[in-house]
PDB file of C-alpha atoms in Angstrom:
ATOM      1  CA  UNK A 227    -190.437-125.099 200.456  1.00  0.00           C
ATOM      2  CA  UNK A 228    -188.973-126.663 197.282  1.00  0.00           C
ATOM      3  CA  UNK A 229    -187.075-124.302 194.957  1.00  0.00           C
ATOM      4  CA  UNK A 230    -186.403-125.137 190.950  1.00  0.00           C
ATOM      5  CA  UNK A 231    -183.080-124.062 188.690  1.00  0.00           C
ATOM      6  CA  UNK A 232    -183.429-125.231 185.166  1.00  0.00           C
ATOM      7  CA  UNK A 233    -180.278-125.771 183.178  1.00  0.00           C
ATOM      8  CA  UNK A 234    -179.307-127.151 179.419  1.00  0.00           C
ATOM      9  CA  UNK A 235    -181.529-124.947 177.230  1.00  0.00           C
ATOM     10  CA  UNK A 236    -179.860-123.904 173.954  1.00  0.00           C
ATOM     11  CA  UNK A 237    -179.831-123.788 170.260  1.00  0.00           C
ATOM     12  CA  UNK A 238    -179.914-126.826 168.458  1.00  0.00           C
ATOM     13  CA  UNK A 239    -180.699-127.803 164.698  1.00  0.00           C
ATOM     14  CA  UNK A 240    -183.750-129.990 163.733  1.00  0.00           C
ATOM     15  CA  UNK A 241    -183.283-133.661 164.448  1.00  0.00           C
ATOM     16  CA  UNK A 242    -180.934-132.897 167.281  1.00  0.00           C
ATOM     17  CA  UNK A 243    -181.044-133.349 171.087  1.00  0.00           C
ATOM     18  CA  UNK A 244    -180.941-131.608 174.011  1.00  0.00           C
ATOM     19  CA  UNK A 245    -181.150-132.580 178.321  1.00  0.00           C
ATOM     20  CA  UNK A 246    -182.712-130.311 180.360  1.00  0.00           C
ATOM     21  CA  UNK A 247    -182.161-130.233 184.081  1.00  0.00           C
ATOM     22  CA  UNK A 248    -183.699-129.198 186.991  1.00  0.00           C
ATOM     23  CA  UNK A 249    -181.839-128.617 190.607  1.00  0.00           C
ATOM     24  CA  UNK A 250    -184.629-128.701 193.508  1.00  0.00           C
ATOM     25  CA  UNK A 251    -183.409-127.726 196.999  1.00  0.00           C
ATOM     26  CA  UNK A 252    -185.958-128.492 199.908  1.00  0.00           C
ATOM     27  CA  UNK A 253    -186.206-131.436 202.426  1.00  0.00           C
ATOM     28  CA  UNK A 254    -189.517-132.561 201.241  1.00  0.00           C
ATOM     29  CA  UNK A 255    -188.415-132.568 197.336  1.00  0.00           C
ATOM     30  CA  UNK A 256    -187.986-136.544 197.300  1.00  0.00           C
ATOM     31  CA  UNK A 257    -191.861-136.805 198.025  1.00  0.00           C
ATOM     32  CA  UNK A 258    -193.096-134.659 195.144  1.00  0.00           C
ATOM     33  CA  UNK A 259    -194.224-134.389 191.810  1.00  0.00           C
ATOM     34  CA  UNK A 260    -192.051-133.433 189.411  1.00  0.00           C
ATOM     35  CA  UNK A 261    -192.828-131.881 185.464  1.00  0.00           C
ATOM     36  CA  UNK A 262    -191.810-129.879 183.052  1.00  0.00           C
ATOM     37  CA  UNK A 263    -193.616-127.215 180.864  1.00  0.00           C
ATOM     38  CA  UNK A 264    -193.186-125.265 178.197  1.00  0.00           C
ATOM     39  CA  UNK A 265    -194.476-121.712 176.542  1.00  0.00           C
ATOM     40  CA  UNK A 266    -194.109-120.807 173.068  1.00  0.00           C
ATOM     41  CA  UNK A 267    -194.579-117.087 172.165  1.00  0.00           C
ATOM     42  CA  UNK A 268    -198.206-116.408 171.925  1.00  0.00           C
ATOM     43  CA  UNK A 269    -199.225-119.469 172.961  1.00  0.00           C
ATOM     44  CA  UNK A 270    -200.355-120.794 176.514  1.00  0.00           C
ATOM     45  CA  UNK A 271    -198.207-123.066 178.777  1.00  0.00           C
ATOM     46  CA  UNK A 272    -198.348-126.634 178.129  1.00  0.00           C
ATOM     47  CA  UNK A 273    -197.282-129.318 179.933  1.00  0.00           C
ATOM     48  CA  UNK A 274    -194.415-131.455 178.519  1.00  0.00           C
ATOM     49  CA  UNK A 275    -193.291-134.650 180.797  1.00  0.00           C
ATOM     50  CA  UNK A 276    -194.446-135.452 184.538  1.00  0.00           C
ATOM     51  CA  UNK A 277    -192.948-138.016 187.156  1.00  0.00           C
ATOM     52  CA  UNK A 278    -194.463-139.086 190.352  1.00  0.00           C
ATOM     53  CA  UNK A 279    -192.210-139.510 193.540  1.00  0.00           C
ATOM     54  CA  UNK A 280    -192.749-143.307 192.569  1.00  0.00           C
ATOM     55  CA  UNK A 281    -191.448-142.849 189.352  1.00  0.00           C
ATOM     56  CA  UNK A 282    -194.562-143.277 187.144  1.00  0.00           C
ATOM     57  CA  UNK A 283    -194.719-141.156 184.326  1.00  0.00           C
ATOM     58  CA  UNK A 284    -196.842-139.109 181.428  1.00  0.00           C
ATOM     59  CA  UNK A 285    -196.153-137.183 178.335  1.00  0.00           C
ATOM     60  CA  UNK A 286    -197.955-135.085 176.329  1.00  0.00           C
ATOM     61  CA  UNK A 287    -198.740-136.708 173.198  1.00  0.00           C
ATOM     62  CA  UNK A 288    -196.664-134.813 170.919  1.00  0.00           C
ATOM     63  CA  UNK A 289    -193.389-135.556 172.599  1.00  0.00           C
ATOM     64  CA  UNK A 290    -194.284-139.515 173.258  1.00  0.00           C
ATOM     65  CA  UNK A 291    -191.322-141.105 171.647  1.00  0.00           C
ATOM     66  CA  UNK A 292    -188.699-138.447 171.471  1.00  0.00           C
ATOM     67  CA  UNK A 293    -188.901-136.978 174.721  1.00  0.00           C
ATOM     68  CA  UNK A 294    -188.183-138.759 178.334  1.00  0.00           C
ATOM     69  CA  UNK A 295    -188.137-137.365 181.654  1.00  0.00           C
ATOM     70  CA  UNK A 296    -186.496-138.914 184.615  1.00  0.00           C
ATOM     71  CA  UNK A 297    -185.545-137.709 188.328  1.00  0.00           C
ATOM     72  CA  UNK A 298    -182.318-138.338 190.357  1.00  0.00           C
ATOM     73  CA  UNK A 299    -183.861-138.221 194.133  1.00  0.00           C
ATOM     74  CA  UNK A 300    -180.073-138.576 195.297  1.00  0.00           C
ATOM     75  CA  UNK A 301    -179.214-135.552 193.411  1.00  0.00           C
ATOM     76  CA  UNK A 302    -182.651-133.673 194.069  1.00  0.00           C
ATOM     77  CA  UNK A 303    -182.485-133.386 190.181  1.00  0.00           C
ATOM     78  CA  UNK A 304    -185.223-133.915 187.568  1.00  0.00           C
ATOM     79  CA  UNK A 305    -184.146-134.592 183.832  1.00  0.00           C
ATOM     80  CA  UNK A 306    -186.547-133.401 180.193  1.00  0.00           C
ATOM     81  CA  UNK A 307    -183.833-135.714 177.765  1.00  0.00           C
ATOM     82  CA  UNK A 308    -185.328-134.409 174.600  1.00  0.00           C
ATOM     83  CA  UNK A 309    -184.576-136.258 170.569  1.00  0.00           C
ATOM     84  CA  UNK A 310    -185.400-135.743 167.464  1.00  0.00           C
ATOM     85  CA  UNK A 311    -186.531-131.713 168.195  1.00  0.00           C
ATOM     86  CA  UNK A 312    -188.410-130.114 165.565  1.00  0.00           C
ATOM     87  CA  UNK A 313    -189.099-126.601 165.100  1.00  0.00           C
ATOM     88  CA  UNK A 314    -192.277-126.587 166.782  1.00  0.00           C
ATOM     89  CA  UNK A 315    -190.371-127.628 170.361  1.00  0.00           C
ATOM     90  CA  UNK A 316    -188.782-124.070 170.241  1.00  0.00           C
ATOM     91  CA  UNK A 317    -190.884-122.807 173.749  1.00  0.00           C
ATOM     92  CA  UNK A 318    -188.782-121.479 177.224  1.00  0.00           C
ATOM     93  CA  UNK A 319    -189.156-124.828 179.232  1.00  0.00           C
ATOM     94  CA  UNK A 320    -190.245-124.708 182.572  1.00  0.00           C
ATOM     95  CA  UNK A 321    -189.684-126.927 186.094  1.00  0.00           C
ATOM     96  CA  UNK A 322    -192.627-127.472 188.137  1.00  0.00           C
ATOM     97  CA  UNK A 323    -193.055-129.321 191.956  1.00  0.00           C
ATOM     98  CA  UNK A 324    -196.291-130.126 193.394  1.00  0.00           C
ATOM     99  CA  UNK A 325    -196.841-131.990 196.725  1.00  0.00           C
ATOM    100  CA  UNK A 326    -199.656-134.336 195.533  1.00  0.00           C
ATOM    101  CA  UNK A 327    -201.995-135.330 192.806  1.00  0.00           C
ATOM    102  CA  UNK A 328    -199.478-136.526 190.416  1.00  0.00           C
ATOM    103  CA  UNK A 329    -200.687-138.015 187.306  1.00  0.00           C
ATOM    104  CA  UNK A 330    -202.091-134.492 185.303  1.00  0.00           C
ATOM    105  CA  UNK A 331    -200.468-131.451 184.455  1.00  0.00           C
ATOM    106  CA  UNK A 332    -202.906-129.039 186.333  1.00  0.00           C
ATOM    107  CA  UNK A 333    -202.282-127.992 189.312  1.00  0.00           C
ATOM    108  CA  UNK A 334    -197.989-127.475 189.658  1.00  0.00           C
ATOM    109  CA  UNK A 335    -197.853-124.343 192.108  1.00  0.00           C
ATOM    110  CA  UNK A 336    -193.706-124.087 191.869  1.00  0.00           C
ATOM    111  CA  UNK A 337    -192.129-123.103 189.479  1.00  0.00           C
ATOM    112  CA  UNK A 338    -188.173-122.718 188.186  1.00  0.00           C
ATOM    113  CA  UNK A 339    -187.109-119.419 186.017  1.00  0.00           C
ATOM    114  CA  UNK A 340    -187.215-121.357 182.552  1.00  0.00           C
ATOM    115  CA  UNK A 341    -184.451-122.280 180.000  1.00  0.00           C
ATOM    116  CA  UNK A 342    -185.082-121.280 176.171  1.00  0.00           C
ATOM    117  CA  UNK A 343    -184.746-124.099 173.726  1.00  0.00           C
ATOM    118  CA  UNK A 344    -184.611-123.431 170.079  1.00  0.00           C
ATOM    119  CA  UNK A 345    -184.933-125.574 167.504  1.00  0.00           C
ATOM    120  CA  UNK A 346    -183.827-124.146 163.801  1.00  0.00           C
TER     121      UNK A 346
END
């Protein structure tokens, strides 16, 4: 059973940049589908960036251009590198796995602890 740390949340001013990781441990991790979520306050989780075990990839439309994700199989680590935040990006980002069905964000069932981002 894959498990998900998230790392490289923080503070950062508008226009900045920020990488997010995530650390999966589990065998089967190469074969899954990776993403990454996120949940503002009062608002409902999202989904941000997803990768396939293949390496094919989708965004959310509001990050297309500023935000790319990318996975490491070697070091079992998925990557959110974020640009150009704004304000509205402030949300506690998320890790997800799922064993099949990549290609939409419904449907992760594993999920890291979150790392806050904040964008002032």
């Amino acid at each position: 059973h894959v498990q998900l740390v998230e790392s490289g949340g923080g503070s950062v001013q508008a226009g900045g940049s920020l990488r997010l990781s995530c650390a999966a441990s589990g065998y089967e991790y190469p074969g899954y589908c990776m993403a990454w979520f996120r949940q503002a306050p009062g608002k409902e989780r999202e989904g941000v960036a997803g990768i396939s075990s293949g390496g094919s990839i989708y965004y959310v439309d509001s990050v297309l251009g500023r935000f790319t994700i990318s996975r490491d199989n070697t070091k079992n680590t998925v990557y959110l590198h974020m640009n150009s935040l704004k304000p509205e990006d402030t949300a506690m980002y998320y890790c997800a796995a799922r064993s099949s069905n990549c290609g939409s964000f419904p449907g992760y069932n594993t999920w890291g602890q979150g790392t806050q981002v904040t964008v002032s």
